[in-house]
Amino acid sequence: MIGHYWFLTFEHAPELHAVTKTCQQAIDPAYFDATPIDGLHLTLDRIAYDGASTPEQRASIAAAARDSCRDQAPFMLTFERLTNLRAAVGFVVSPVEHVRALRDKLRSATRSVLPNAQVKDSSSIPHVTIAYPIFEGMSERAVATAETVGAMHEGFDAVVSEAVMVELERRGNLYLWQVVARIPLRGYG
């Protein structure tokens, strides 16, 4: 196991599933492993590495997150285009401000329980990866793949109505998780 993270998952995003399947069919499996449809996610933040938090602490973090997000309204994410993501292929999403605002609320909840949490300070743009490289040094191929396959679709939207605390593990090129807690977004903004 890698640890515990805050994710956006997309179980109820049929257009994302359909577009992803279409794109993945055009991506060469000799070079890229397709992300399973039920594995599509957007990483918001790290909570703790494996062993750095207890079940009781995670329960307290989830309670703090529910409290912090009680006025957070659901929001629309736009899946804009495919791009090279450090040799992976994925969708860039916007608006960045909504993603970061939700991340900040969840990070505050995490740090209210774990003040020294090693959160995930990332400069990468919010994204959802649809294919991971099998080999090292695949950036040029990822750029070409994103350009070719990305021309197959126009932008589309999906509603974000919850954040999810997950227990994450990595197997090969794929990330697998189990849901620890769901944080509903039910406010009115």
CSV table of C-alpha atoms in Angstrom, one decimal:
chain,number,residue,atom,x,y,z
A,1,MET,CA,0.0,0.0,0.0
A,2,ILE,CA,1.1,3.6,-0.7
A,3,GLY,CA,-1.1,5.4,1.7
A,4,HIS,CA,-4.3,7.4,2.0
A,5,TYR,CA,-5.3,10.1,-0.4
A,6,TRP,CA,-8.2,12.5,-1.3
A,7,PHE,CA,-9.6,11.6,-4.8
A,8,LEU,CA,-12.3,12.6,-7.1
A,9,THR,CA,-13.7,9.4,-8.6
A,10,PHE,CA,-16.0,9.2,-11.5
A,11,GLU,CA,-18.3,6.3,-11.0
A,12,HIS,CA,-21.3,8.3,-12.3
A,13,ALA,CA,-19.7,10.0,-15.3
A,14,PRO,CA,-21.0,8.1,-18.4
A,15,GLU,CA,-19.6,10.6,-20.9
A,16,LEU,CA,-16.1,10.3,-19.4
A,17,HIS,CA,-16.4,6.5,-19.5
A,18,ALA,CA,-17.5,6.5,-23.2
A,19,VAL,CA,-14.9,9.0,-24.4
A,20,THR,CA,-12.2,7.3,-22.4
A,21,LYS,CA,-13.1,3.9,-23.9
A,22,THR,CA,-13.0,5.4,-27.4
A,23,CYS,CA,-9.7,7.1,-26.8
A,24,GLN,CA,-8.2,4.0,-25.2
A,25,GLN,CA,-9.1,1.9,-28.3
A,26,ALA,CA,-6.9,4.2,-30.3
A,27,ILE,CA,-3.9,4.0,-27.9
A,28,ASP,CA,-1.2,1.4,-28.7
A,29,PRO,CA,-1.3,-1.2,-25.9
A,30,ALA,CA,2.3,-2.2,-26.8
A,31,TYR,CA,3.4,1.2,-25.2
A,32,PHE,CA,0.6,2.1,-22.8
A,33,ASP,CA,-1.5,0.4,-20.1
A,34,ALA,CA,-5.1,1.6,-20.2
A,35,THR,CA,-6.5,2.8,-16.9
A,36,PRO,CA,-9.6,0.7,-16.1
A,37,ILE,CA,-12.8,2.7,-16.4
A,38,ASP,CA,-13.5,2.1,-12.7
A,39,GLY,CA,-10.0,3.3,-11.9
A,40,LEU,CA,-10.4,6.8,-13.4
A,41,HIS,CA,-9.6,9.4,-10.7
A,42,LEU,CA,-8.2,12.9,-10.0
A,43,THR,CA,-5.8,13.0,-7.1
A,44,LEU,CA,-6.6,16.0,-4.9
A,45,ASP,CA,-4.1,15.5,-2.0
A,46,ARG,CA,-2.1,13.0,0.1
A,47,ILE,CA,-3.4,12.4,3.6
A,48,ALA,CA,-0.6,10.1,4.9
A,49,TYR,CA,1.8,7.5,3.7
A,50,ASP,CA,1.1,3.9,4.7
A,51,GLY,CA,1.5,3.6,8.5
A,52,ALA,CA,1.5,7.3,9.2
A,53,SER,CA,-2.1,7.5,10.3
A,54,THR,CA,-4.4,5.4,12.4
A,55,PRO,CA,-8.0,4.4,11.5
A,56,GLU,CA,-9.2,6.7,14.3
A,57,GLN,CA,-7.2,9.6,12.9
A,58,ARG,CA,-8.7,8.9,9.4
A,59,ALA,CA,-12.2,8.8,10.9
A,60,SER,CA,-11.5,12.2,12.6
A,61,ILE,CA,-10.2,13.6,9.3
A,62,ALA,CA,-13.3,12.4,7.4
A,63,ALA,CA,-15.5,14.0,10.1
A,64,ALA,CA,-13.6,17.3,9.8
A,65,ALA,CA,-13.8,17.1,6.0
A,66,ARG,CA,-17.6,16.6,6.2
A,67,ASP,CA,-17.8,19.7,8.4
A,68,SER,CA,-15.5,21.7,6.2
A,69,CYS,CA,-17.4,20.8,3.0
A,70,ARG,CA,-20.9,21.1,4.4
A,71,ASP,CA,-21.4,24.4,2.4
A,72,GLN,CA,-19.5,23.2,-0.7
A,73,ALA,CA,-21.7,23.0,-3.7
A,74,PRO,CA,-21.3,20.4,-6.4
A,75,PHE,CA,-19.5,21.7,-9.4
A,76,MET,CA,-18.9,21.0,-13.0
A,77,LEU,CA,-15.5,19.9,-14.3
A,78,THR,CA,-14.7,20.3,-17.9
A,79,PHE,CA,-12.5,17.6,-19.5
A,80,GLU,CA,-10.7,19.9,-22.0
A,81,ARG,CA,-8.1,17.9,-24.0
A,82,LEU,CA,-5.7,15.0,-23.9
A,83,THR,CA,-2.1,15.8,-23.0
A,84,ASN,CA,1.3,14.3,-22.1
A,85,LEU,CA,1.4,13.9,-18.3
A,86,ARG,CA,5.0,12.9,-17.6
A,87,ALA,CA,4.8,10.2,-20.4
A,88,ALA,CA,1.2,9.2,-19.4
A,89,VAL,CA,-1.8,10.3,-21.4
A,90,GLY,CA,-4.7,12.0,-19.7
A,91,PHE,CA,-7.3,14.7,-19.8
A,92,VAL,CA,-6.6,18.2,-18.5
A,93,VAL,CA,-9.6,19.4,-16.4
A,94,SER,CA,-10.9,22.8,-15.4
A,95,PRO,CA,-11.8,25.0,-13.7
A,96,VAL,CA,-8.5,24.7,-11.7
A,97,GLU,CA,-9.9,27.1,-9.0
A,98,HIS,CA,-12.7,24.7,-8.1
A,99,VAL,CA,-10.3,21.7,-7.8
A,100,ARG,CA,-7.8,23.7,-5.7
A,101,ALA,CA,-10.5,25.2,-3.4
A,102,LEU,CA,-11.9,21.7,-2.7
A,103,ARG,CA,-8.3,20.4,-2.1
A,104,ASP,CA,-7.6,23.3,0.3
A,105,LYS,CA,-10.7,22.4,2.3
A,106,LEU,CA,-9.7,18.8,2.5
A,107,ARG,CA,-6.1,19.7,3.3
A,108,SER,CA,-7.3,21.8,6.2
A,109,ALA,CA,-9.4,18.9,7.5
A,110,THR,CA,-6.3,16.6,7.2
A,111,ARG,CA,-4.1,19.1,9.0
A,112,SER,CA,-6.6,19.6,11.8
A,113,VAL,CA,-6.0,16.1,12.8
A,114,LEU,CA,-2.4,15.5,11.5
A,115,PRO,CA,-0.7,18.9,11.7
A,116,ASN,CA,2.5,17.6,10.1
A,117,ALA,CA,0.8,15.6,7.4
A,118,GLN,CA,3.0,15.2,4.3
A,119,VAL,CA,0.5,16.6,1.9
A,120,LYS,CA,1.1,16.3,-1.9
A,121,ASP,CA,2.5,19.6,-3.0
A,122,SER,CA,2.2,19.3,-6.8
A,123,SER,CA,2.7,21.8,-9.5
A,124,SER,CA,0.9,19.5,-12.1
A,125,ILE,CA,-2.3,20.7,-13.5
A,126,PRO,CA,-5.5,18.8,-12.5
A,127,HIS,CA,-5.9,15.8,-14.7
A,128,VAL,CA,-7.3,12.3,-15.1
A,129,THR,CA,-4.9,9.8,-16.6
A,130,ILE,CA,-6.4,7.3,-19.1
A,131,ALA,CA,-3.1,5.4,-20.0
A,132,TYR,CA,0.2,4.9,-18.3
A,133,PRO,CA,3.5,4.3,-20.1
A,134,ILE,CA,4.9,0.8,-20.0
A,135,PHE,CA,8.5,1.9,-20.6
A,136,GLU,CA,10.7,4.7,-19.5
A,137,GLY,CA,11.3,7.6,-21.9
A,138,MET,CA,7.9,7.7,-23.4
A,139,SER,CA,7.2,11.4,-23.4
A,140,GLU,CA,7.5,12.0,-27.1
A,141,ARG,CA,5.2,9.0,-27.8
A,142,ALA,CA,2.7,10.3,-25.2
A,143,VAL,CA,2.7,13.8,-26.9
A,144,ALA,CA,2.0,12.2,-30.3
A,145,THR,CA,-0.6,9.9,-28.9
A,146,ALA,CA,-2.4,12.7,-27.1
A,147,GLU,CA,-2.4,14.9,-30.2
A,148,THR,CA,-3.7,12.1,-32.5
A,149,VAL,CA,-6.2,10.5,-30.1
A,150,GLY,CA,-7.3,13.9,-28.7
A,151,ALA,CA,-8.4,15.0,-32.1
A,152,MET,CA,-11.2,12.4,-31.8
A,153,HIS,CA,-13.3,14.4,-29.3
A,154,GLU,CA,-14.3,17.8,-28.1
A,155,GLY,CA,-14.4,18.9,-24.5
A,156,PHE,CA,-17.1,17.5,-22.2
A,157,ASP,CA,-18.3,17.9,-18.6
A,158,ALA,CA,-18.9,15.9,-15.5
A,159,VAL,CA,-20.5,16.9,-12.2
A,160,VAL,CA,-18.4,16.5,-9.0
A,161,SER,CA,-20.7,15.8,-6.1
A,162,GLU,CA,-18.3,14.2,-3.6
A,163,ALA,CA,-14.7,13.8,-2.6
A,164,VAL,CA,-13.4,10.4,-1.6
A,165,MET,CA,-10.8,9.3,1.0
A,166,VAL,CA,-9.1,6.2,-0.4
A,167,GLU,CA,-6.6,3.6,0.7
A,168,LEU,CA,-4.2,3.5,-2.3
A,169,GLU,CA,-1.9,0.9,-3.6
A,170,ARG,CA,0.0,0.6,-6.8
A,171,ARG,CA,0.3,-2.6,-8.9
A,172,GLY,CA,2.6,-2.2,-11.8
A,173,ASN,CA,1.4,0.8,-13.8
A,174,LEU,CA,-2.0,0.9,-12.3
A,175,TYR,CA,-3.4,2.4,-9.1
A,176,LEU,CA,-6.0,0.6,-7.1
A,177,TRP,CA,-7.9,1.9,-4.1
A,178,GLN,CA,-10.6,1.1,-1.6
A,179,VAL,CA,-12.9,3.8,-0.4
A,180,VAL,CA,-12.4,4.8,3.3
A,181,ALA,CA,-14.9,7.7,3.4
A,182,ARG,CA,-17.1,9.7,1.0
A,183,ILE,CA,-17.5,13.4,1.6
A,184,PRO,CA,-20.7,14.7,-0.1
A,185,LEU,CA,-20.8,18.1,-1.6
A,186,ARG,CA,-24.4,19.3,-0.9
A,187,GLY,CA,-24.1,23.0,-0.2
A,188,TYR,CA,-25.5,25.8,-2.3
A,189,GLY,CA,-22.2,27.6,-2.8
